[in-house]
Coordinates of C-alpha atoms in Angstrom, one line a residue:
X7 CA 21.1 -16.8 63.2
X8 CA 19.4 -14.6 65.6
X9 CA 18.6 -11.0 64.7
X10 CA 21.7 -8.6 66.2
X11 CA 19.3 -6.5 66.8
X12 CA 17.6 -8.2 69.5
X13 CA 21.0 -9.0 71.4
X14 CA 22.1 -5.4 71.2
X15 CA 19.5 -3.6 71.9
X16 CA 20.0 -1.0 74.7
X17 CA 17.1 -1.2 76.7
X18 CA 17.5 -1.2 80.9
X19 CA 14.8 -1.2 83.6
X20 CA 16.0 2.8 84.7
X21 CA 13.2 4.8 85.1
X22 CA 14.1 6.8 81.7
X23 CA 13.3 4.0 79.8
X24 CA 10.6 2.5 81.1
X25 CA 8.1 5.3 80.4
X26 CA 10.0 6.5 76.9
X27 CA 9.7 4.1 73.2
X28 CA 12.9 3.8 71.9
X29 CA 13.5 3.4 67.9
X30 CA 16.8 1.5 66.3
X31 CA 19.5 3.5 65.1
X32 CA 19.6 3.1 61.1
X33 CA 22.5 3.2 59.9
X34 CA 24.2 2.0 56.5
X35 CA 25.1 -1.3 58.3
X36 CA 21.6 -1.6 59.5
X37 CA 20.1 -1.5 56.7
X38 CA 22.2 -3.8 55.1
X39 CA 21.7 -6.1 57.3
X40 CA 17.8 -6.3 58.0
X41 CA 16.9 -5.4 54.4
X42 CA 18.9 -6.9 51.7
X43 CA 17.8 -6.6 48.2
X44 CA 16.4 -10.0 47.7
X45 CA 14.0 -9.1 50.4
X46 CA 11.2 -7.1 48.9
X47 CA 8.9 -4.7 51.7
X48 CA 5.6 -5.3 50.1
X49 CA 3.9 -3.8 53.6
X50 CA 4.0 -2.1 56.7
X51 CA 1.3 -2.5 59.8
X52 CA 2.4 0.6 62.3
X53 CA 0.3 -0.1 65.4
X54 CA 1.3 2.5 68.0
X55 CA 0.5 3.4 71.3
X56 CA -0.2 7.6 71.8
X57 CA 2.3 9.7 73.0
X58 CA 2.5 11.1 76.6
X59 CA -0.4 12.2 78.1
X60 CA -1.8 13.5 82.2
X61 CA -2.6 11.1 84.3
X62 CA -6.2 9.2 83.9
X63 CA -7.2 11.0 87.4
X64 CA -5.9 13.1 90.3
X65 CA -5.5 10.0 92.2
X66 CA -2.6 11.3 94.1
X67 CA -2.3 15.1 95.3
X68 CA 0.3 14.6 97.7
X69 CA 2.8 14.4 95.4
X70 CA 1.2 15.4 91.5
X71 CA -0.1 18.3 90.5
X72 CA -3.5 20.2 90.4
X73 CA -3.4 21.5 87.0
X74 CA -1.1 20.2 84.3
X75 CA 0.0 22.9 82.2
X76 CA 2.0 21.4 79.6
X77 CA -1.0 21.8 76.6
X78 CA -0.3 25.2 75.4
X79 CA 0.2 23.8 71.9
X80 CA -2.9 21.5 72.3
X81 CA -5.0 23.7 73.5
X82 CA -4.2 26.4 70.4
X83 CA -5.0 23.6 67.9
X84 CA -8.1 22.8 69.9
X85 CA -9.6 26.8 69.9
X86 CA -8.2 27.3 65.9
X87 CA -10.7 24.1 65.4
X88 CA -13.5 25.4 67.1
X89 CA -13.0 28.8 65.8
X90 CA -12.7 27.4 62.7
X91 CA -16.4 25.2 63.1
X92 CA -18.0 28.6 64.6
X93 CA -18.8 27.8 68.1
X94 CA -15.8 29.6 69.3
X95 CA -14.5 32.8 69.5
X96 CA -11.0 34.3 70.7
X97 CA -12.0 37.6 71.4
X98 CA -15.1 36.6 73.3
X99 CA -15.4 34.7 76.7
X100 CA -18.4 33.3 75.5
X101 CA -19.0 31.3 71.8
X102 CA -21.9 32.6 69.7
X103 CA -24.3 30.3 71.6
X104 CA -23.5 31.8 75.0
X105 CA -20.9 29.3 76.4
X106 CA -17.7 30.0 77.9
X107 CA -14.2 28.4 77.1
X108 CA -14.2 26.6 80.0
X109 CA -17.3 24.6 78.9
X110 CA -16.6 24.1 75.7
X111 CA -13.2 22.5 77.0
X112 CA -15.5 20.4 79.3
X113 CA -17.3 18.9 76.4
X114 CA -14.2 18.0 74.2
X115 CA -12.6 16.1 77.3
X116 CA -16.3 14.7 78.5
X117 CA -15.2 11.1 77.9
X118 CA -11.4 11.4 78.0
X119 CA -10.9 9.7 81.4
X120 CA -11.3 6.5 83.1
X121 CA -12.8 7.0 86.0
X122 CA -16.0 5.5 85.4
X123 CA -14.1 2.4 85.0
X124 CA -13.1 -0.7 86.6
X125 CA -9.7 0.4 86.3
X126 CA -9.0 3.8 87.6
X127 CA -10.7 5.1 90.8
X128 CA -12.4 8.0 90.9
X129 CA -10.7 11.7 90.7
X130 CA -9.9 14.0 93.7
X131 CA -10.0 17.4 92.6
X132 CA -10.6 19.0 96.3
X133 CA -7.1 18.2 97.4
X134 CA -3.5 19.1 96.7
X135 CA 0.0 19.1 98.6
X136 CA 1.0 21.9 100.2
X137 CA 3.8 23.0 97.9
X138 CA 1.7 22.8 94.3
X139 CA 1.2 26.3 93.4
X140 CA -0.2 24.9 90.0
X141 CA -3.3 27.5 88.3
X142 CA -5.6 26.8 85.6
X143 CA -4.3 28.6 82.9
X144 CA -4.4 28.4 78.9
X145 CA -2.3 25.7 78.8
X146 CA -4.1 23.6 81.7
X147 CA -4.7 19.7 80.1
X148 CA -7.5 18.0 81.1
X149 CA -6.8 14.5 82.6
X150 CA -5.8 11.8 80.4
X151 CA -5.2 14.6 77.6
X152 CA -2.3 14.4 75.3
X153 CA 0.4 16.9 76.1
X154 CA 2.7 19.0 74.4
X155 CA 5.4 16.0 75.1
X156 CA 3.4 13.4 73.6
X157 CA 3.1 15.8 70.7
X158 CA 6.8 15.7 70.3
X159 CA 7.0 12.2 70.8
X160 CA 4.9 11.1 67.6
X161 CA 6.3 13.5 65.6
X162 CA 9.3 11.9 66.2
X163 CA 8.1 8.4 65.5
X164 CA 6.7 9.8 62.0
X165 CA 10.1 11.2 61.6
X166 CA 11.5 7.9 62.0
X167 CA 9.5 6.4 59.9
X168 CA 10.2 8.7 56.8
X169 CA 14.0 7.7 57.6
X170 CA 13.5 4.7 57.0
X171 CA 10.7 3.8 54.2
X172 CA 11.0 6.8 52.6
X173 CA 14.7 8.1 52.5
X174 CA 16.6 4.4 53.6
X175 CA 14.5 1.9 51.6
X176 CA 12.5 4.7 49.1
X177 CA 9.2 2.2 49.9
X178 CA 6.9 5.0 50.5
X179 CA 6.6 8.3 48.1
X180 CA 8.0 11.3 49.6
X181 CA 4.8 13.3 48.9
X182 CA 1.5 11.0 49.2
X183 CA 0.2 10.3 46.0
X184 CA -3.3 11.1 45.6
X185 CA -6.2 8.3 44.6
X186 CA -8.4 7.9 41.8
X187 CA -10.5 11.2 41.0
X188 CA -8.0 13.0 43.4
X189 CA -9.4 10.9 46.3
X190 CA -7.3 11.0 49.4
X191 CA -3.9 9.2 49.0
X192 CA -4.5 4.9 49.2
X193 CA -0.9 4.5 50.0
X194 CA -1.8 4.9 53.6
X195 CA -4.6 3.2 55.3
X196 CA -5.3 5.5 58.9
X197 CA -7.0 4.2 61.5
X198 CA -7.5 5.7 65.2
X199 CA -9.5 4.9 68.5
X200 CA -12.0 7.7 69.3
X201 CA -10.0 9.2 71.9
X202 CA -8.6 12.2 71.3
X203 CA -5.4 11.3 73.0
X204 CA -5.2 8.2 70.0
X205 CA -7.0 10.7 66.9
X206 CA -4.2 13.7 67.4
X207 CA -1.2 11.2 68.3
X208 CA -1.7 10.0 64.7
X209 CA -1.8 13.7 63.4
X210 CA 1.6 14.0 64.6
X211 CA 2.7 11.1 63.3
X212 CA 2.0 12.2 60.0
X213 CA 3.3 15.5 60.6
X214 CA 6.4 13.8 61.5
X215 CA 6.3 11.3 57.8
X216 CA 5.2 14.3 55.8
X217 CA 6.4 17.4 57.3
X218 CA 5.9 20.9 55.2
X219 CA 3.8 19.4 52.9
X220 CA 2.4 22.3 50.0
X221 CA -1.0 22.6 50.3
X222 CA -2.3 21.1 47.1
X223 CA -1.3 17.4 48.7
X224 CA -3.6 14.9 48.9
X225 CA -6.1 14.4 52.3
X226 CA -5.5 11.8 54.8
X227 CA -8.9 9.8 55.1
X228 CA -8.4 8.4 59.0
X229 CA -11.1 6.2 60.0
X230 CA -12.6 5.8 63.3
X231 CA -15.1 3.2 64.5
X232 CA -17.8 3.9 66.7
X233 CA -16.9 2.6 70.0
X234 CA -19.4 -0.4 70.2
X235 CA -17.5 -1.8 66.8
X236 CA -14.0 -0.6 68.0
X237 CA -11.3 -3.6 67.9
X238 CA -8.3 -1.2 68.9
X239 CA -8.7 -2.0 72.9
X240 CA -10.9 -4.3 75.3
X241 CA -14.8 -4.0 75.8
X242 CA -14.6 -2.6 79.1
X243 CA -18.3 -3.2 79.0
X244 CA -18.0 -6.6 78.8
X245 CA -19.1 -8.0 82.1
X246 CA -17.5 -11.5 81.2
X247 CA -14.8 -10.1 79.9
X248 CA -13.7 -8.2 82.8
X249 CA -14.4 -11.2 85.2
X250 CA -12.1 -13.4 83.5
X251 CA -9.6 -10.8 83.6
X252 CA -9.9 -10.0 87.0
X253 CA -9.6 -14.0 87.7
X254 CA -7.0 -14.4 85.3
X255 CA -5.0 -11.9 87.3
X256 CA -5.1 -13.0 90.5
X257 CA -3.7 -16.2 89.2
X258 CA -0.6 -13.9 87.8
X259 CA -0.1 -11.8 91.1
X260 CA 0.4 -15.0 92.9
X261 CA 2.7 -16.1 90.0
X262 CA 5.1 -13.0 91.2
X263 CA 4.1 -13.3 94.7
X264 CA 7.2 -12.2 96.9
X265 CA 8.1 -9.5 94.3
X266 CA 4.1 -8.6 94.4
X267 CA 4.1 -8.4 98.4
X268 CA 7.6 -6.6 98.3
X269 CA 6.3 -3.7 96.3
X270 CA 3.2 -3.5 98.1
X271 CA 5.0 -3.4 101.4
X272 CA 7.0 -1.1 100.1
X273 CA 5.0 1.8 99.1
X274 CA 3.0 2.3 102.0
X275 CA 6.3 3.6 103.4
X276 CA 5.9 6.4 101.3
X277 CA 4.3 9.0 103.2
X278 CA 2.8 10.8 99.8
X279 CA 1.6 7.3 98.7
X280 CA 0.1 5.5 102.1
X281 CA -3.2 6.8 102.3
X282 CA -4.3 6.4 98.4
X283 CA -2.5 3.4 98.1
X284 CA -4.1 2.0 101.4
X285 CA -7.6 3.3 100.7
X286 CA -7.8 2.1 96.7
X287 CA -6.4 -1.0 97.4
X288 CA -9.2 -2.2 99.8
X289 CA -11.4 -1.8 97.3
X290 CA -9.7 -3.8 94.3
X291 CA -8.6 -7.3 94.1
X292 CA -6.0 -6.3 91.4
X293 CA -4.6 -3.4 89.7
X294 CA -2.7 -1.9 92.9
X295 CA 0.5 -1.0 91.1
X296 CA -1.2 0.0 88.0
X297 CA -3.2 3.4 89.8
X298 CA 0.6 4.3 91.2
X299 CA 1.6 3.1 87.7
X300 CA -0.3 5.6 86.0
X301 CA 0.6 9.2 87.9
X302 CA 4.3 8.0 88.8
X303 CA 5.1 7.7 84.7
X304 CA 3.4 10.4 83.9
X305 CA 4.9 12.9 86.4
X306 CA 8.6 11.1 85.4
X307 CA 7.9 11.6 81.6
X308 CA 7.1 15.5 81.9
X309 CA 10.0 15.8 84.2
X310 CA 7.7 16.6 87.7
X311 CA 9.6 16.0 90.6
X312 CA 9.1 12.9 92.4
X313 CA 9.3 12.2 96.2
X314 CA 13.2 10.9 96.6
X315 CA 11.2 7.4 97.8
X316 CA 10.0 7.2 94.3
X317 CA 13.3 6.6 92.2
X318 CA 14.0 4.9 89.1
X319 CA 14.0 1.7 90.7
X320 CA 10.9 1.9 92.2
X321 CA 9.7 3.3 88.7
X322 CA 10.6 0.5 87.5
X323 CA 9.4 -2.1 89.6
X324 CA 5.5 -0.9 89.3
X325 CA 6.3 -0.8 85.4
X326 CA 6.7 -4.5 85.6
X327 CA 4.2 -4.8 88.4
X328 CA 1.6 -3.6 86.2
X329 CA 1.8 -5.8 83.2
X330 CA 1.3 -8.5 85.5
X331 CA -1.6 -7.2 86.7
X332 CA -2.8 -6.2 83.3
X333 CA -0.7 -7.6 80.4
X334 CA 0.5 -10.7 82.1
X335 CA -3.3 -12.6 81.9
X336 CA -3.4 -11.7 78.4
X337 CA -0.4 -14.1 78.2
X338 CA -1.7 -17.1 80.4
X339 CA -4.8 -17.2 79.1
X340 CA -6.0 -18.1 75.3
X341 CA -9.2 -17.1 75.9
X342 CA -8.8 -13.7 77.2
X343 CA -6.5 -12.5 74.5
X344 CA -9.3 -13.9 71.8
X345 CA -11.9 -11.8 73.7
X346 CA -9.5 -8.6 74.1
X347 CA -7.2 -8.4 71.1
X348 CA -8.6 -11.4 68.9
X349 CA -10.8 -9.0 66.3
X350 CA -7.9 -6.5 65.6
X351 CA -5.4 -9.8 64.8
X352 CA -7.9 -11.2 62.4
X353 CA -7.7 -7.5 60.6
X354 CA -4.1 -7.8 60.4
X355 CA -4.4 -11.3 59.0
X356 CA -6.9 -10.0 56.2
X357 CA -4.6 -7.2 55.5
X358 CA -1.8 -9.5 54.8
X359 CA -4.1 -11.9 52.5
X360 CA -4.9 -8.9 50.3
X361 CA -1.7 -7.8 49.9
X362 CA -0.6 -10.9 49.0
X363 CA -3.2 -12.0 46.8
X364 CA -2.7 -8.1 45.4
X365 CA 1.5 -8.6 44.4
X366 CA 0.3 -12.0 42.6
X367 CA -1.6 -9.9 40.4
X368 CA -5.5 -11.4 41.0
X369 CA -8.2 -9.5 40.8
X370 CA -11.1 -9.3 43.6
X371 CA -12.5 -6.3 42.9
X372 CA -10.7 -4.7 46.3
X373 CA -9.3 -1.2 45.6
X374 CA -5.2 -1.6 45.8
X375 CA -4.3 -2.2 49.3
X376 CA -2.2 0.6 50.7
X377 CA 1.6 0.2 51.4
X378 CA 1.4 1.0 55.4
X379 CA -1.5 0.7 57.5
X380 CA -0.9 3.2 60.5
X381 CA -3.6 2.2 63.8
X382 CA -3.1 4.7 66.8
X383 CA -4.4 3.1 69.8
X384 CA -3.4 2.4 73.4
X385 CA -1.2 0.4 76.1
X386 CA -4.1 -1.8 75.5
X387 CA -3.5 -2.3 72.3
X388 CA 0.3 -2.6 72.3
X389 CA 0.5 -4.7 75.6
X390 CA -2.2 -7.8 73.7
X391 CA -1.0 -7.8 70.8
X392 CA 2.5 -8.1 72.0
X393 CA 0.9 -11.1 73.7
X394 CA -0.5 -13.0 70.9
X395 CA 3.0 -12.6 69.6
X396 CA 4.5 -14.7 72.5
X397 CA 6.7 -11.7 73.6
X398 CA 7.1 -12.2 77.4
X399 CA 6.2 -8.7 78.6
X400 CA 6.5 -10.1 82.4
X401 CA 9.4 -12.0 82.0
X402 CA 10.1 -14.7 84.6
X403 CA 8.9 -14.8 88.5
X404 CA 12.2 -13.6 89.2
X405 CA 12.0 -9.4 88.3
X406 CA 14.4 -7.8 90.5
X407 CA 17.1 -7.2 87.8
X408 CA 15.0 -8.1 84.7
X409 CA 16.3 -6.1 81.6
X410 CA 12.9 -6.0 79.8
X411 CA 10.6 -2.7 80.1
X412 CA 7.5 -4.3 80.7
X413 CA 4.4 -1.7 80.5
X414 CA 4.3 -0.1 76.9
X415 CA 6.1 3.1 76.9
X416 CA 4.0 5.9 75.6
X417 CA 4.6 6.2 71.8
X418 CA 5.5 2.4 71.9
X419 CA 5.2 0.6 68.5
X420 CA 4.5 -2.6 66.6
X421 CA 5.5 -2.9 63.0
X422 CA 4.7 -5.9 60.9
X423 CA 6.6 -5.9 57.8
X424 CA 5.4 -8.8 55.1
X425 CA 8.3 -9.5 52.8
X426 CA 8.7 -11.1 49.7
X427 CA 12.2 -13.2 48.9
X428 CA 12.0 -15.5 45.7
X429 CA 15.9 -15.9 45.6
X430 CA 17.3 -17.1 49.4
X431 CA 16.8 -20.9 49.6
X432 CA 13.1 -21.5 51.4
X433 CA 13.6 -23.9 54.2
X434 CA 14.0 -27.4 53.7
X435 CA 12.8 -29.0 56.9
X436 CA 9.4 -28.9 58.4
X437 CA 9.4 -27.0 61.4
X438 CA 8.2 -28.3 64.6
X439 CA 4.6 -28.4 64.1
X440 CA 4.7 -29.5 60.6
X441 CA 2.0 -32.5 62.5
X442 CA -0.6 -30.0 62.0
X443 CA -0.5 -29.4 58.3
X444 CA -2.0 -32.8 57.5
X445 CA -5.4 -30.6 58.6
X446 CA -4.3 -27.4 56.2
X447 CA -6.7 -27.8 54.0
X448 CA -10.0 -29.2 55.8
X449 CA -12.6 -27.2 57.6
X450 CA -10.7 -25.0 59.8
X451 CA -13.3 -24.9 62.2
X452 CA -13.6 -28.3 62.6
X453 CA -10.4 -28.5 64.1
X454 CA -9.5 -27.1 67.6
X455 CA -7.9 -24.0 67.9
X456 CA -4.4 -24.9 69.2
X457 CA -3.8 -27.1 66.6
X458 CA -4.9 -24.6 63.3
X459 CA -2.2 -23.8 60.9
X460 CA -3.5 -21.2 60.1
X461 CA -6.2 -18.4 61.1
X462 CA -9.9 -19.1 60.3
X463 CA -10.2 -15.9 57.8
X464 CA -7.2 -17.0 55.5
X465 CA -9.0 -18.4 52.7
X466 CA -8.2 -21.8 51.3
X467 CA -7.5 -20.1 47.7
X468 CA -4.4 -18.6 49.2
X469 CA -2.7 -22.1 48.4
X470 CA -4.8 -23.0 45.6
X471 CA -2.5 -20.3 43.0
X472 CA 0.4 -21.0 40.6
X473 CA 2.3 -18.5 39.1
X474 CA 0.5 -17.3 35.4
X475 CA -2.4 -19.7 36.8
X476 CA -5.3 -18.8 34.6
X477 CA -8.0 -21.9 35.8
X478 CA -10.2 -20.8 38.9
X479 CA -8.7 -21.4 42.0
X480 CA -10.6 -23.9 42.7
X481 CA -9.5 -26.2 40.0
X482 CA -6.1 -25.9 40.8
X483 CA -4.4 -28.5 43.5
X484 CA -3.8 -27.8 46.7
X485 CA -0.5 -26.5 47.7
X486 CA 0.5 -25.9 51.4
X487 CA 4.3 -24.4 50.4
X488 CA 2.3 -21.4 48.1
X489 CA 3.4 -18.8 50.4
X490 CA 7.1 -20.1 50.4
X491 CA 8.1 -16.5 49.0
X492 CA 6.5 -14.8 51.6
X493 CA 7.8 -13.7 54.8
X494 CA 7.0 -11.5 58.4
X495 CA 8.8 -9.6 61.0
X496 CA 7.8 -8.4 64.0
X497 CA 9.5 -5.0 66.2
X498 CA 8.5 -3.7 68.9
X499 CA 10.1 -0.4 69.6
X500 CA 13.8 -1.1 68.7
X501 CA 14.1 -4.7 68.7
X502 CA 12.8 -7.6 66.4
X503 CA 9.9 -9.9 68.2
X504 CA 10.8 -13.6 67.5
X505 CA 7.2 -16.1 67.3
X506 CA 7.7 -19.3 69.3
X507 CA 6.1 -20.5 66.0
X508 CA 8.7 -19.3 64.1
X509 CA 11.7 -19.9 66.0
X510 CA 13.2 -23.3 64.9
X511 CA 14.7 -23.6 61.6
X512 CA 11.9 -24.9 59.2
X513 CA 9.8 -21.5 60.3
X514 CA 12.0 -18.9 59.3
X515 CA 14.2 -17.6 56.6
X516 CA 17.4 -19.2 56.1
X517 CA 19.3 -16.0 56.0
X518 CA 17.7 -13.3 58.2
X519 CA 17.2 -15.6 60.8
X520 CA 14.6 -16.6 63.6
X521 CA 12.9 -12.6 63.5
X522 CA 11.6 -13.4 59.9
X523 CA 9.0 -15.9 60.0
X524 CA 8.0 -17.4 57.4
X525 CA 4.0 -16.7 56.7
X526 CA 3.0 -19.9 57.4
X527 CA 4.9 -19.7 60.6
X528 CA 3.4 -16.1 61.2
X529 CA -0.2 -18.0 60.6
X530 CA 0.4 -20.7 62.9
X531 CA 1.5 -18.2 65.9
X532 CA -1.9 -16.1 65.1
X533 CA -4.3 -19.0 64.3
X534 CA -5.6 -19.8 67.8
X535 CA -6.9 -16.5 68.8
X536 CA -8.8 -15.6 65.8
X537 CA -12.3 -17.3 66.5
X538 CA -15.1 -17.1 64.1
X539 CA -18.5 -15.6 65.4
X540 CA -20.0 -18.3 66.1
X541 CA -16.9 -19.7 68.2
X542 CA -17.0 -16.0 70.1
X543 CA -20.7 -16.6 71.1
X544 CA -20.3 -20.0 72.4
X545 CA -17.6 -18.9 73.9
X546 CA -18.7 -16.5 76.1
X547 CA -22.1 -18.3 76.6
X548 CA -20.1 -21.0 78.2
X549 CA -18.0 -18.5 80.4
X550 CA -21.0 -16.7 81.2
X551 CA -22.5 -20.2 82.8
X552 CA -19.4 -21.0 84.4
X553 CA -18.9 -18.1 86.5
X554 CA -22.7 -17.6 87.3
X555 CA -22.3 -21.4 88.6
X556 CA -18.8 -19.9 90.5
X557 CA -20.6 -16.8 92.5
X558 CA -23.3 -19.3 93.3

């Protein structure tokens, strides 16, 4: 049976909840339902997009704002740091090396925007409307900064998480335990994107799992990848990358295109909007609704006043206007979701195998995995992955009274929960693509990509294990129905995700429904975009020819 869930959930396309994450209600009858006791959590992946933030420039000062003044808390945390480092002090205008606030403010936000980007045009800090009577005070944010709001927002995703693995399910300790040698605790593994936006939205995300915490409690080790090894969001540097994209979205706008022209004949005849809109769209062949996108949310989410024009419908509209701009050719096209999101999936894939390989008690010499694995990225990160999970962020052609929220709220939210059940009956029919497992256990990179069962990094070993097995896994036969204990499910936000792979009945468990894949069936929805190295050069070698011979 389907997951209730998924058929109850409340979502609409108002303006409200287009630009805010919602999480289920738990209840007793919730839990009951999505974790009986035969279902074992063994671990949680919480990838999450940051909370609410300024826009990414002062794109439009007819209608938004100079100065943004919703960081007050932010910018207290950001001087107590710097105090705290010695280059700044509160009763001086100037640090002990001579420079003010202001610039010291100027260096921690030096990278925080996008407008040396493809995507965002440039700011415009010489104009505003006649009625903003905003000032740069101490609480002024700095464009794309996270505010106050978003603050609240990921403390109150943490919160929900201790509700329900630590107080509902008692899966995670209520106090971190700390690690060997008093190490920082291993039962989370933290992970963040460089941006600051992504770095303090997963500070408050912990504040909101461990709140009050006495201050002998373990450290937090978060981990954060210098951004020409980050996985957590495209390579914007990536000339071949971003052609594709652009192509690839073209192809989408005309996919939508009477709902595409509508909107864009539409906001013109907004005063506030014409010129802006007008002048950056000349110079873009995409990513028109995603600019008006960007300020219109924000403004709505911090509760500015809009022009009347600019209602919830309208909201709405450029919320699903954008993912097909952005999101939607992540969906169309293989290729560009290996480039974009393909590295951060085969992560998640060798998270799984180790926990896994970890609850069947063998030994690789790997510390113990943790229990949840927290990334804190972006809309780019959400919106991909999302897409490598067959969830239909665009929904159909048709978008004037779709239900679905396209454009991932701020604070929005995968979790991937692996499960363990070794007493409901495993499905006795082969599912669908049950073809493909005649090539389970050859060279996975022999075989092309849409027919893998399974992702290149899942080691062949994983099937070659019997319980109390002592023999090297080599020695022992091959198995393809090894995993038959173990299980995945997908939410986003407040509603279970069901795989395409997963969805008839030989992919999923017999009890829970379509929303629990089985792991096989999680593998073969994954396989495709998870190419090896060599696979990712050739790749783009052979995309890099093919558009030089295009623009010839």
């Amino acid at each position: 049976m389907a997951s209730p869930i998924a058929a109850s959930s409340n979502i609409d396309s108002s303006g409200s909840s287009v630009v805010q994450a919602r999480q289920p209600k738990l209840s007793p009858e919730f839990i009951a339902q999505h974790y009986p006791s035969e279902a074992k959590l063994l671990h949680v992946h919480l990838i999450h997009r940051h909370g609410e933030r300024t826009p990414a420039s002062h794109l439009f000062p007819s209608i938004s704002p100079r100065y943004w003044n919703f960081c007050a808390q932010g910018n207290r945390l950001h001087a107590d740091f710097a105090k705290a480092v010695k280059v700044y002090s509160p009763n001086s205008e100037t640090d002990k090396d001579g420079n003010s606030y202001q610039q010291w403010y100027n260096y921690m936000f030096k990278s925080e925007n996008y407008k040396n980007t493809s995507i965002f045009p440039k700011d415009n800090l010489s104009k505003a409307h006649g009625n903003d009577k905003s000032q740069f005070t101490a609480d002024t944010c700095a464009f794309g900064q996270l505010t106050d709001v978003g603050r609240q927002s990921l403390t109150a995703l943490g919160s929900h998480m201790r509700a329900l693995y630590m107080d509902a399910l008692g899966f995670l300790p209520a106090v971190p335990r700390p690690g060997d040698n008093n190490e920082p605790t291993e039962d989370l593994y933290l992970r963040t994107s460089s941006y600051s936006r992504a770095f303090e939205s997963l500070q408050h995300a912990l504040g909101g799992m461990y709140p009050n915490l006495p201050a002998n409690s373990p450290l937090f080790r978060i981990n954060v990848r210098p951004r020409n090894r980050e996985n957590l969001y495209p390579d914007y540097h990536c000339e071949i990358t971003n052609r594709l994209h652009t192509e690839k979205a073209i192809e989408s706008i005309k996919l939508f295109a009477e709902d595409y022209a509508t909107l864009h004949k539409d906001i013109p005849q907004i005063p506030s909007l014409r010129e802006p809109f007008e002048v950056e769209l000349k110079r873009r062949t995409a990513h028109g609704s995603l600019f008006v996108w960007d300020t219109t949310s924000s403004m709505r989410s911090h509760g500015l006043p809009l022009p009347k024009e600019i209602d919830d419908e309208l909201i709405a509209r450029l919320s699903k206007m954008s993912a097909v701009e952005y999101l939607h050719p992540t969906m169309r096209s293989i290729q560009l979701a290996r480039m974009q999101i393909g590295p951060l999936v085969g992560e998640l894939a060798d998270n799984v195998v180790d926990v896994v390989e970890a609850d069947r008690g063998i030994v690789t010499g790997k510390q113990r995995p943790p229990k949840m694995s927290i990334y804190s990225g972006h809309d780019t990160t959400v919106g991909p992955l999302l897409a490598v999970f067959g969830d239909d962020l665009a929904g159909s052609p048709s978008l004037a009274t779709s239900a679905t929220p396209m454009w991932p709220p701020f604070a929005s939210s995968v979790r991937i929960e692996l499960l363990k059940d070794s007493v409901s009956p495993y499905p006795t029919i082969q599912p669908s693509w049950a073809g493909d497992l005649a090539n389970h256990s050859e060279d996975m990179s022999a075989i092309p990509p849409e027919e893998r069962i399974r992702p290149l990094n899942v080691p062949d070993s994983l099937y070659r294990w019997a319980p109390r097995q002592t023999d090297n896994a080599s020695a022992v036969p091959f198995n393809p129905r090894a995993t038959r204990d173990y299980y995945v499910r997908i939410w986003y936000n407040d509603r279970s995700v069901q795989l395409p792979a997963c969805r008839d009945p030989g992919a999923h468990h017999t009890k829970l429904g379509p929303s629990v894949c089985t792991l096989d069936g999680f593998f073969k929805q994954i396989a495709r975009f998870v190419p090896s190295e060599s696979e990712t050069i050739q790749e783009r070698l052979a995309l890099a020819e093919a558009q030089s011979q295009s623009h010839q």
